Amino acid sequence: DEDQSKFEDFVAEQGIRWPQDWDPDGKLLSSFSSDAIPSYVLLGPDGRLRFLQKGYTPDTYLRLRHVISGALNTTEASLKP
């Protein structure tokens, strides 16, 4: 979308609670070698790329949940004595 306010309205209307980035020039997206919209990028707390998907598929959210769940379990396990 070329209008940031429309983008922000869409995010709010959809109830999207994870961080979104307005990238009208595609500079951020191209740093991940992607030009697809939507693209899903998940970075770990160390800044390393944990997940990249170009475009949407019916299993997108399932795949994201799997990667996030694994990352949370790894983090929780590393905090245990």
PDB file of N, CA and C in Angstrom:
ATOM      1  N   ASP A   1       0.840  -1.169   0.000  1.00  0.00           N
ATOM      2  CA  ASP A   1       0.000   0.000   0.000  1.00  0.00           C
ATOM      3  C   ASP A   1       0.892   1.243   0.000  1.00  0.00           C
ATOM      4  N   GLU A   2       0.483   2.246  -0.727  1.00  0.00           N
ATOM      5  CA  GLU A   2       1.295   3.454  -0.825  1.00  0.00           C
ATOM      6  C   GLU A   2       0.910   4.513   0.193  1.00  0.00           C
ATOM      7  N   ASP A   3      -0.112   4.261   0.995  1.00  0.00           N
ATOM      8  CA  ASP A   3      -0.588   5.223   1.978  1.00  0.00           C
ATOM      9  C   ASP A   3      -0.386   4.647   3.377  1.00  0.00           C
ATOM     10  N   GLN A   4       0.503   5.254   4.151  1.00  0.00           N
ATOM     11  CA  GLN A   4       0.838   4.719   5.472  1.00  0.00           C
ATOM     12  C   GLN A   4      -0.379   4.678   6.388  1.00  0.00           C
ATOM     13  N   SER A   5      -1.242   5.658   6.311  1.00  0.00           N
ATOM     14  CA  SER A   5      -2.408   5.655   7.197  1.00  0.00           C
ATOM     15  C   SER A   5      -3.345   4.490   6.872  1.00  0.00           C
ATOM     16  N   LYS A   6      -3.476   4.133   5.596  1.00  0.00           N
ATOM     17  CA  LYS A   6      -4.289   2.970   5.229  1.00  0.00           C
ATOM     18  C   LYS A   6      -3.656   1.686   5.761  1.00  0.00           C
ATOM     19  N   PHE A   7      -2.346   1.622   5.670  1.00  0.00           N
ATOM     20  CA  PHE A   7      -1.612   0.481   6.214  1.00  0.00           C
ATOM     21  C   PHE A   7      -1.875   0.353   7.713  1.00  0.00           C
ATOM     22  N   GLU A   8      -1.723   1.442   8.439  1.00  0.00           N
ATOM     23  CA  GLU A   8      -1.927   1.432   9.885  1.00  0.00           C
ATOM     24  C   GLU A   8      -3.375   1.086  10.238  1.00  0.00           C
ATOM     25  N   ASP A   9      -4.333   1.608   9.466  1.00  0.00           N
ATOM     26  CA  ASP A   9      -5.744   1.287   9.690  1.00  0.00           C
ATOM     27  C   ASP A   9      -5.992  -0.207   9.487  1.00  0.00           C
ATOM     28  N   PHE A  10      -5.416  -0.770   8.431  1.00  0.00           N
ATOM     29  CA  PHE A  10      -5.579  -2.196   8.146  1.00  0.00           C
ATOM     30  C   PHE A  10      -5.029  -3.037   9.292  1.00  0.00           C
ATOM     31  N   VAL A  11      -3.846  -2.700   9.759  1.00  0.00           N
ATOM     32  CA  VAL A  11      -3.225  -3.437  10.864  1.00  0.00           C
ATOM     33  C   VAL A  11      -4.133  -3.389  12.093  1.00  0.00           C
ATOM     34  N   ALA A  12      -4.657  -2.212  12.404  1.00  0.00           N
ATOM     35  CA  ALA A  12      -5.546  -2.066  13.562  1.00  0.00           C
ATOM     36  C   ALA A  12      -6.849  -2.842  13.372  1.00  0.00           C
ATOM     37  N   GLU A  13      -7.442  -2.743  12.192  1.00  0.00           N
ATOM     38  CA  GLU A  13      -8.709  -3.430  11.918  1.00  0.00           C
ATOM     39  C   GLU A  13      -8.566  -4.946  11.988  1.00  0.00           C
ATOM     40  N   GLN A  14      -7.419  -5.452  11.588  1.00  0.00           N
ATOM     41  CA  GLN A  14      -7.183  -6.892  11.596  1.00  0.00           C
ATOM     42  C   GLN A  14      -6.768  -7.406  12.975  1.00  0.00           C
ATOM     43  N   GLY A  15      -6.527  -6.498  13.892  1.00  0.00           N
ATOM     44  CA  GLY A  15      -6.112  -6.906  15.234  1.00  0.00           C
ATOM     45  C   GLY A  15      -4.707  -7.469  15.273  1.00  0.00           C
ATOM     46  N   ILE A  16      -3.875  -7.048  14.337  1.00  0.00           N
ATOM     47  CA  ILE A  16      -2.494  -7.541  14.274  1.00  0.00           C
ATOM     48  C   ILE A  16      -1.710  -6.905  15.416  1.00  0.00           C
ATOM     49  N   ARG A  17      -1.170  -7.766  16.295  1.00  0.00           N
ATOM     50  CA  ARG A  17      -0.501  -7.261  17.492  1.00  0.00           C
ATOM     51  C   ARG A  17       1.013  -7.396  17.440  1.00  0.00           C
ATOM     52  N   TRP A  18       1.524  -8.069  16.416  1.00  0.00           N
ATOM     53  CA  TRP A  18       2.977  -8.196  16.323  1.00  0.00           C
ATOM     54  C   TRP A  18       3.522  -7.006  15.544  1.00  0.00           C
ATOM     55  N   PRO A  19       4.799  -6.708  15.716  1.00  0.00           N
ATOM     56  CA  PRO A  19       5.370  -5.519  15.059  1.00  0.00           C
ATOM     57  C   PRO A  19       5.245  -5.566  13.535  1.00  0.00           C
ATOM     58  N   GLN A  20       4.866  -4.457  12.978  1.00  0.00           N
ATOM     59  CA  GLN A  20       4.750  -4.271  11.533  1.00  0.00           C
ATOM     60  C   GLN A  20       5.694  -3.133  11.145  1.00  0.00           C
ATOM     61  N   ASP A  21       6.161  -3.162   9.928  1.00  0.00           N
ATOM     62  CA  ASP A  21       7.036  -2.083   9.482  1.00  0.00           C
ATOM     63  C   ASP A  21       6.517  -1.510   8.182  1.00  0.00           C
ATOM     64  N   TRP A  22       6.429  -0.217   8.119  1.00  0.00           N
ATOM     65  CA  TRP A  22       6.049   0.510   6.919  1.00  0.00           C
ATOM     66  C   TRP A  22       7.313   0.654   6.088  1.00  0.00           C
ATOM     67  N   ASP A  23       7.322   0.057   4.915  1.00  0.00           N
ATOM     68  CA  ASP A  23       8.526  -0.014   4.076  1.00  0.00           C
ATOM     69  C   ASP A  23       8.157   0.368   2.639  1.00  0.00           C
ATOM     70  N   PRO A  24       7.766   1.626   2.420  1.00  0.00           N
ATOM     71  CA  PRO A  24       7.233   2.005   1.108  1.00  0.00           C
ATOM     72  C   PRO A  24       8.226   1.854  -0.041  1.00  0.00           C
ATOM     73  N   ASP A  25       9.508   1.954   0.238  1.00  0.00           N
ATOM     74  CA  ASP A  25      10.510   1.826  -0.823  1.00  0.00           C
ATOM     75  C   ASP A  25      11.011   0.390  -0.991  1.00  0.00           C
ATOM     76  N   GLY A  26      10.604  -0.496  -0.081  1.00  0.00           N
ATOM     77  CA  GLY A  26      11.021  -1.888  -0.161  1.00  0.00           C
ATOM     78  C   GLY A  26      12.465  -2.134   0.240  1.00  0.00           C
ATOM     79  N   LYS A  27      13.102  -1.159   0.883  1.00  0.00           N
ATOM     80  CA  LYS A  27      14.515  -1.322   1.255  1.00  0.00           C
ATOM     81  C   LYS A  27      14.706  -2.411   2.307  1.00  0.00           C
ATOM     82  N   LEU A  28      13.851  -2.401   3.310  1.00  0.00           N
ATOM     83  CA  LEU A  28      13.962  -3.423   4.349  1.00  0.00           C
ATOM     84  C   LEU A  28      13.693  -4.802   3.770  1.00  0.00           C
ATOM     85  N   LEU A  29      12.639  -4.914   3.001  1.00  0.00           N
ATOM     86  CA  LEU A  29      12.281  -6.197   2.394  1.00  0.00           C
ATOM     87  C   LEU A  29      13.392  -6.713   1.489  1.00  0.00           C
ATOM     88  N   SER A  30      14.001  -5.843   0.706  1.00  0.00           N
ATOM     89  CA  SER A  30      15.057  -6.291  -0.203  1.00  0.00           C
ATOM     90  C   SER A  30      16.296  -6.765   0.553  1.00  0.00           C
ATOM     91  N   SER A  31      16.483  -6.307   1.799  1.00  0.00           N
ATOM     92  CA  SER A  31      17.632  -6.781   2.575  1.00  0.00           C
ATOM     93  C   SER A  31      17.484  -8.265   2.925  1.00  0.00           C
ATOM     94  N   PHE A  32      16.269  -8.799   2.780  1.00  0.00           N
ATOM     95  CA  PHE A  32      16.033 -10.223   2.988  1.00  0.00           C
ATOM     96  C   PHE A  32      15.868 -10.956   1.661  1.00  0.00           C
ATOM     97  N   SER A  33      16.306 -10.335   0.578  1.00  0.00           N
ATOM     98  CA  SER A  33      16.227 -10.914  -0.772  1.00  0.00           C
ATOM     99  C   SER A  33      14.803 -11.305  -1.142  1.00  0.00           C
ATOM    100  N   SER A  34      13.870 -10.442  -0.782  1.00  0.00           N
ATOM    101  CA  SER A  34      12.478 -10.714  -1.106  1.00  0.00           C
ATOM    102  C   SER A  34      11.851  -9.475  -1.722  1.00  0.00           C
ATOM    103  N   ASP A  35      10.990  -9.718  -2.693  1.00  0.00           N
ATOM    104  CA  ASP A  35      10.220  -8.611  -3.259  1.00  0.00           C
ATOM    105  C   ASP A  35       8.731  -8.958  -3.247  1.00  0.00           C
ATOM    106  N   ALA A  36       8.390 -10.035  -2.519  1.00  0.00           N
ATOM    107  CA  ALA A  36       7.004 -10.492  -2.457  1.00  0.00           C
ATOM    108  C   ALA A  36       6.234  -9.755  -1.365  1.00  0.00           C
ATOM    109  N   ILE A  37       4.980  -9.514  -1.655  1.00  0.00           N
ATOM    110  CA  ILE A  37       4.087  -8.921  -0.666  1.00  0.00           C
ATOM    111  C   ILE A  37       2.875  -9.828  -0.582  1.00  0.00           C
ATOM    112  N   PRO A  38       2.569 -10.360   0.586  1.00  0.00           N
ATOM    113  CA  PRO A  38       3.278 -10.134   1.845  1.00  0.00           C
ATOM    114  C   PRO A  38       4.531 -11.004   1.939  1.00  0.00           C
ATOM    115  N   SER A  39       5.418 -10.589   2.797  1.00  0.00           N
ATOM    116  CA  SER A  39       6.561 -11.398   3.193  1.00  0.00           C
ATOM    117  C   SER A  39       6.554 -11.466   4.711  1.00  0.00           C
ATOM    118  N   TYR A  40       6.893 -12.608   5.228  1.00  0.00           N
ATOM    119  CA  TYR A  40       6.924 -12.815   6.677  1.00  0.00           C
ATOM    120  C   TYR A  40       8.363 -13.032   7.086  1.00  0.00           C
ATOM    121  N   VAL A  41       8.847 -12.194   7.981  1.00  0.00           N
ATOM    122  CA  VAL A  41      10.226 -12.263   8.444  1.00  0.00           C
ATOM    123  C   VAL A  41      10.195 -12.338   9.964  1.00  0.00           C
ATOM    124  N   LEU A  42      10.848 -13.340  10.510  1.00  0.00           N
ATOM    125  CA  LEU A  42      10.925 -13.476  11.961  1.00  0.00           C
ATOM    126  C   LEU A  42      12.393 -13.481  12.344  1.00  0.00           C
ATOM    127  N   LEU A  43      12.759 -12.523  13.187  1.00  0.00           N
ATOM    128  CA  LEU A  43      14.124 -12.423  13.684  1.00  0.00           C
ATOM    129  C   LEU A  43      14.154 -12.868  15.128  1.00  0.00           C
ATOM    130  N   GLY A  44      15.207 -13.571  15.517  1.00  0.00           N
ATOM    131  CA  GLY A  44      15.375 -13.982  16.904  1.00  0.00           C
ATOM    132  C   GLY A  44      15.891 -12.819  17.735  1.00  0.00           C
ATOM    133  N   PRO A  45      15.917 -12.991  19.050  1.00  0.00           N
ATOM    134  CA  PRO A  45      16.415 -11.921  19.923  1.00  0.00           C
ATOM    135  C   PRO A  45      17.869 -11.559  19.644  1.00  0.00           C
ATOM    136  N   ASP A  46      18.592 -12.471  19.005  1.00  0.00           N
ATOM    137  CA  ASP A  46      19.987 -12.215  18.652  1.00  0.00           C
ATOM    138  C   ASP A  46      20.111 -11.512  17.298  1.00  0.00           C
ATOM    139  N   GLY A  47      18.951 -11.223  16.667  1.00  0.00           N
ATOM    140  CA  GLY A  47      18.952 -10.537  15.377  1.00  0.00           C
ATOM    141  C   GLY A  47      19.108 -11.460  14.184  1.00  0.00           C
ATOM    142  N   ARG A  48      19.255 -12.765  14.426  1.00  0.00           N
ATOM    143  CA  ARG A  48      19.407 -13.714  13.327  1.00  0.00           C
ATOM    144  C   ARG A  48      18.059 -14.052  12.714  1.00  0.00           C
ATOM    145  N   LEU A  49      18.070 -14.277  11.426  1.00  0.00           N
ATOM    146  CA  LEU A  49      16.867 -14.645  10.703  1.00  0.00           C
ATOM    147  C   LEU A  49      16.429 -16.043  11.121  1.00  0.00           C
ATOM    148  N   ARG A  50      15.184 -16.161  11.591  1.00  0.00           N
ATOM    149  CA  ARG A  50      14.648 -17.453  12.016  1.00  0.00           C
ATOM    150  C   ARG A  50      13.617 -17.997  11.029  1.00  0.00           C
ATOM    151  N   PHE A  51      12.992 -17.108  10.265  1.00  0.00           N
ATOM    152  CA  PHE A  51      11.927 -17.531   9.356  1.00  0.00           C
ATOM    153  C   PHE A  51      11.772 -16.479   8.276  1.00  0.00           C
ATOM    154  N   LEU A  52      11.641 -16.927   7.046  1.00  0.00           N
ATOM    155  CA  LEU A  52      11.349 -16.033   5.929  1.00  0.00           C
ATOM    156  C   LEU A  52      10.419 -16.761   4.981  1.00  0.00           C
ATOM    157  N   GLN A  53       9.303 -16.163   4.723  1.00  0.00           N
ATOM    158  CA  GLN A  53       8.386 -16.716   3.731  1.00  0.00           C
ATOM    159  C   GLN A  53       7.969 -15.602   2.794  1.00  0.00           C
ATOM    160  N   LYS A  54       8.103 -15.873   1.525  1.00  0.00           N
ATOM    161  CA  LYS A  54       7.715 -14.912   0.489  1.00  0.00           C
ATOM    162  C   LYS A  54       6.325 -15.273   0.003  1.00  0.00           C
ATOM    163  N   GLY A  55       5.375 -14.359   0.175  1.00  0.00           N
ATOM    164  CA  GLY A  55       4.007 -14.605  -0.237  1.00  0.00           C
ATOM    165  C   GLY A  55       3.228 -15.350   0.831  1.00  0.00           C
ATOM    166  N   TYR A  56       1.943 -15.536   0.567  1.00  0.00           N
ATOM    167  CA  TYR A  56       1.051 -16.197   1.503  1.00  0.00           C
ATOM    168  C   TYR A  56       0.659 -17.573   0.972  1.00  0.00           C
ATOM    169  N   THR A  57       0.609 -18.540   1.860  1.00  0.00           N
ATOM    170  CA  THR A  57       0.069 -19.857   1.544  1.00  0.00           C
ATOM    171  C   THR A  57      -0.898 -20.223   2.667  1.00  0.00           C
ATOM    172  N   PRO A  58      -1.766 -21.188   2.435  1.00  0.00           N
ATOM    173  CA  PRO A  58      -2.714 -21.562   3.481  1.00  0.00           C
ATOM    174  C   PRO A  58      -2.067 -22.022   4.791  1.00  0.00           C
ATOM    175  N   ASP A  59      -0.832 -22.507   4.743  1.00  0.00           N
ATOM    176  CA  ASP A  59      -0.186 -22.952   5.973  1.00  0.00           C
ATOM    177  C   ASP A  59       0.765 -21.915   6.583  1.00  0.00           C
ATOM    178  N   THR A  60       0.705 -20.683   6.115  1.00  0.00           N
ATOM    179  CA  THR A  60       1.600 -19.631   6.616  1.00  0.00           C
ATOM    180  C   THR A  60       1.541 -19.514   8.134  1.00  0.00           C
ATOM    181  N   TYR A  61       0.349 -19.373   8.681  1.00  0.00           N
ATOM    182  CA  TYR A  61       0.237 -19.142  10.123  1.00  0.00           C
ATOM    183  C   TYR A  61       0.643 -20.375  10.925  1.00  0.00           C
ATOM    184  N   LEU A  62       0.367 -21.552  10.411  1.00  0.00           N
ATOM    185  CA  LEU A  62       0.795 -22.776  11.080  1.00  0.00           C
ATOM    186  C   LEU A  62       2.324 -22.842  11.135  1.00  0.00           C
ATOM    187  N   ARG A  63       2.966 -22.513  10.024  1.00  0.00           N
ATOM    188  CA  ARG A  63       4.435 -22.522   9.980  1.00  0.00           C
ATOM    189  C   ARG A  63       5.017 -21.476  10.930  1.00  0.00           C
ATOM    190  N   LEU A  64       4.423 -20.282  10.944  1.00  0.00           N
ATOM    191  CA  LEU A  64       4.883 -19.237  11.857  1.00  0.00           C
ATOM    192  C   LEU A  64       4.728 -19.677  13.312  1.00  0.00           C
ATOM    193  N   ARG A  65       3.572 -20.239  13.634  1.00  0.00           N
ATOM    194  CA  ARG A  65       3.331 -20.696  15.008  1.00  0.00           C
ATOM    195  C   ARG A  65       4.365 -21.734  15.416  1.00  0.00           C
ATOM    196  N   HIS A  66       4.707 -22.634  14.512  1.00  0.00           N
ATOM    197  CA  HIS A  66       5.695 -23.671  14.801  1.00  0.00           C
ATOM    198  C   HIS A  66       7.067 -23.047  15.106  1.00  0.00           C
ATOM    199  N   VAL A  67       7.485 -22.121  14.281  1.00  0.00           N
ATOM    200  CA  VAL A  67       8.793 -21.475  14.475  1.00  0.00           C
ATOM    201  C   VAL A  67       8.798 -20.654  15.762  1.00  0.00           C
ATOM    202  N   ILE A  68       7.734 -19.908  16.002  1.00  0.00           N
ATOM    203  CA  ILE A  68       7.657 -19.089  17.219  1.00  0.00           C
ATOM    204  C   ILE A  68       7.628 -19.977  18.456  1.00  0.00           C
ATOM    205  N   SER A  69       6.823 -21.034  18.423  1.00  0.00           N
ATOM    206  CA  SER A  69       6.751 -21.961  19.551  1.00  0.00           C
ATOM    207  C   SER A  69       8.116 -22.564  19.851  1.00  0.00           C
ATOM    208  N   GLY A  70       8.829 -22.980  18.813  1.00  0.00           N
ATOM    209  CA  GLY A  70      10.163 -23.527  19.002  1.00  0.00           C
ATOM    210  C   GLY A  70      11.117 -22.512  19.598  1.00  0.00           C
ATOM    211  N   ALA A  71      11.019 -21.276  19.137  1.00  0.00           N
ATOM    212  CA  ALA A  71      11.893 -20.217  19.657  1.00  0.00           C
ATOM    213  C   ALA A  71      11.577 -19.929  21.123  1.00  0.00           C
ATOM    214  N   LEU A  72      10.300 -19.904  21.468  1.00  0.00           N
ATOM    215  CA  LEU A  72       9.920 -19.650  22.859  1.00  0.00           C
ATOM    216  C   LEU A  72      10.361 -20.793  23.755  1.00  0.00           C
ATOM    217  N   ASN A  73      10.208 -22.026  23.306  1.00  0.00           N
ATOM    218  CA  ASN A  73      10.634 -23.171  24.111  1.00  0.00           C
ATOM    219  C   ASN A  73      12.136 -23.162  24.319  1.00  0.00           C
ATOM    220  N   THR A  74      12.879 -22.791  23.300  1.00  0.00           N
ATOM    221  CA  THR A  74      14.332 -22.711  23.407  1.00  0.00           C
ATOM    222  C   THR A  74      14.723 -21.640  24.425  1.00  0.00           C
ATOM    223  N   THR A  75      14.045 -20.485  24.337  1.00  0.00           N
ATOM    224  CA  THR A  75      14.335 -19.391  25.258  1.00  0.00           C
ATOM    225  C   THR A  75      13.981 -19.778  26.678  1.00  0.00           C
ATOM    226  N   GLU A  76      12.804 -20.382  26.870  1.00  0.00           N
ATOM    227  CA  GLU A  76      12.388 -20.792  28.206  1.00  0.00           C
ATOM    228  C   GLU A  76      13.331 -21.840  28.763  1.00  0.00           C
ATOM    229  N   ALA A  77      13.740 -22.777  27.936  1.00  0.00           N
ATOM    230  CA  ALA A  77      14.656 -23.830  28.403  1.00  0.00           C
ATOM    231  C   ALA A  77      16.006 -23.249  28.809  1.00  0.00           C
ATOM    232  N   SER A  78      16.448 -22.221  28.108  1.00  0.00           N
ATOM    233  CA  SER A  78      17.751 -21.642  28.423  1.00  0.00           C
ATOM    234  C   SER A  78      17.711 -20.819  29.721  1.00  0.00           C
ATOM    235  N   LEU A  79      16.506 -20.456  30.172  1.00  0.00           N
ATOM    236  CA  LEU A  79      16.380 -19.672  31.398  1.00  0.00           C
ATOM    237  C   LEU A  79      16.274 -20.560  32.648  1.00  0.00           C
ATOM    238  N   LYS A  80      16.000 -21.851  32.457  1.00  0.00           N
ATOM    239  CA  LYS A  80      15.866 -22.756  33.593  1.00  0.00           C
ATOM    240  C   LYS A  80      17.232 -23.066  34.175  1.00  0.00           C
ATOM    241  N   PRO A  81      17.302 -23.174  35.522  1.00  0.00           N
ATOM    242  CA  PRO A  81      18.603 -23.472  36.169  1.00  0.00           C
ATOM    243  C   PRO A  81      19.103 -24.866  35.842  1.00  0.00           C
TER     244      PRO A  81
END
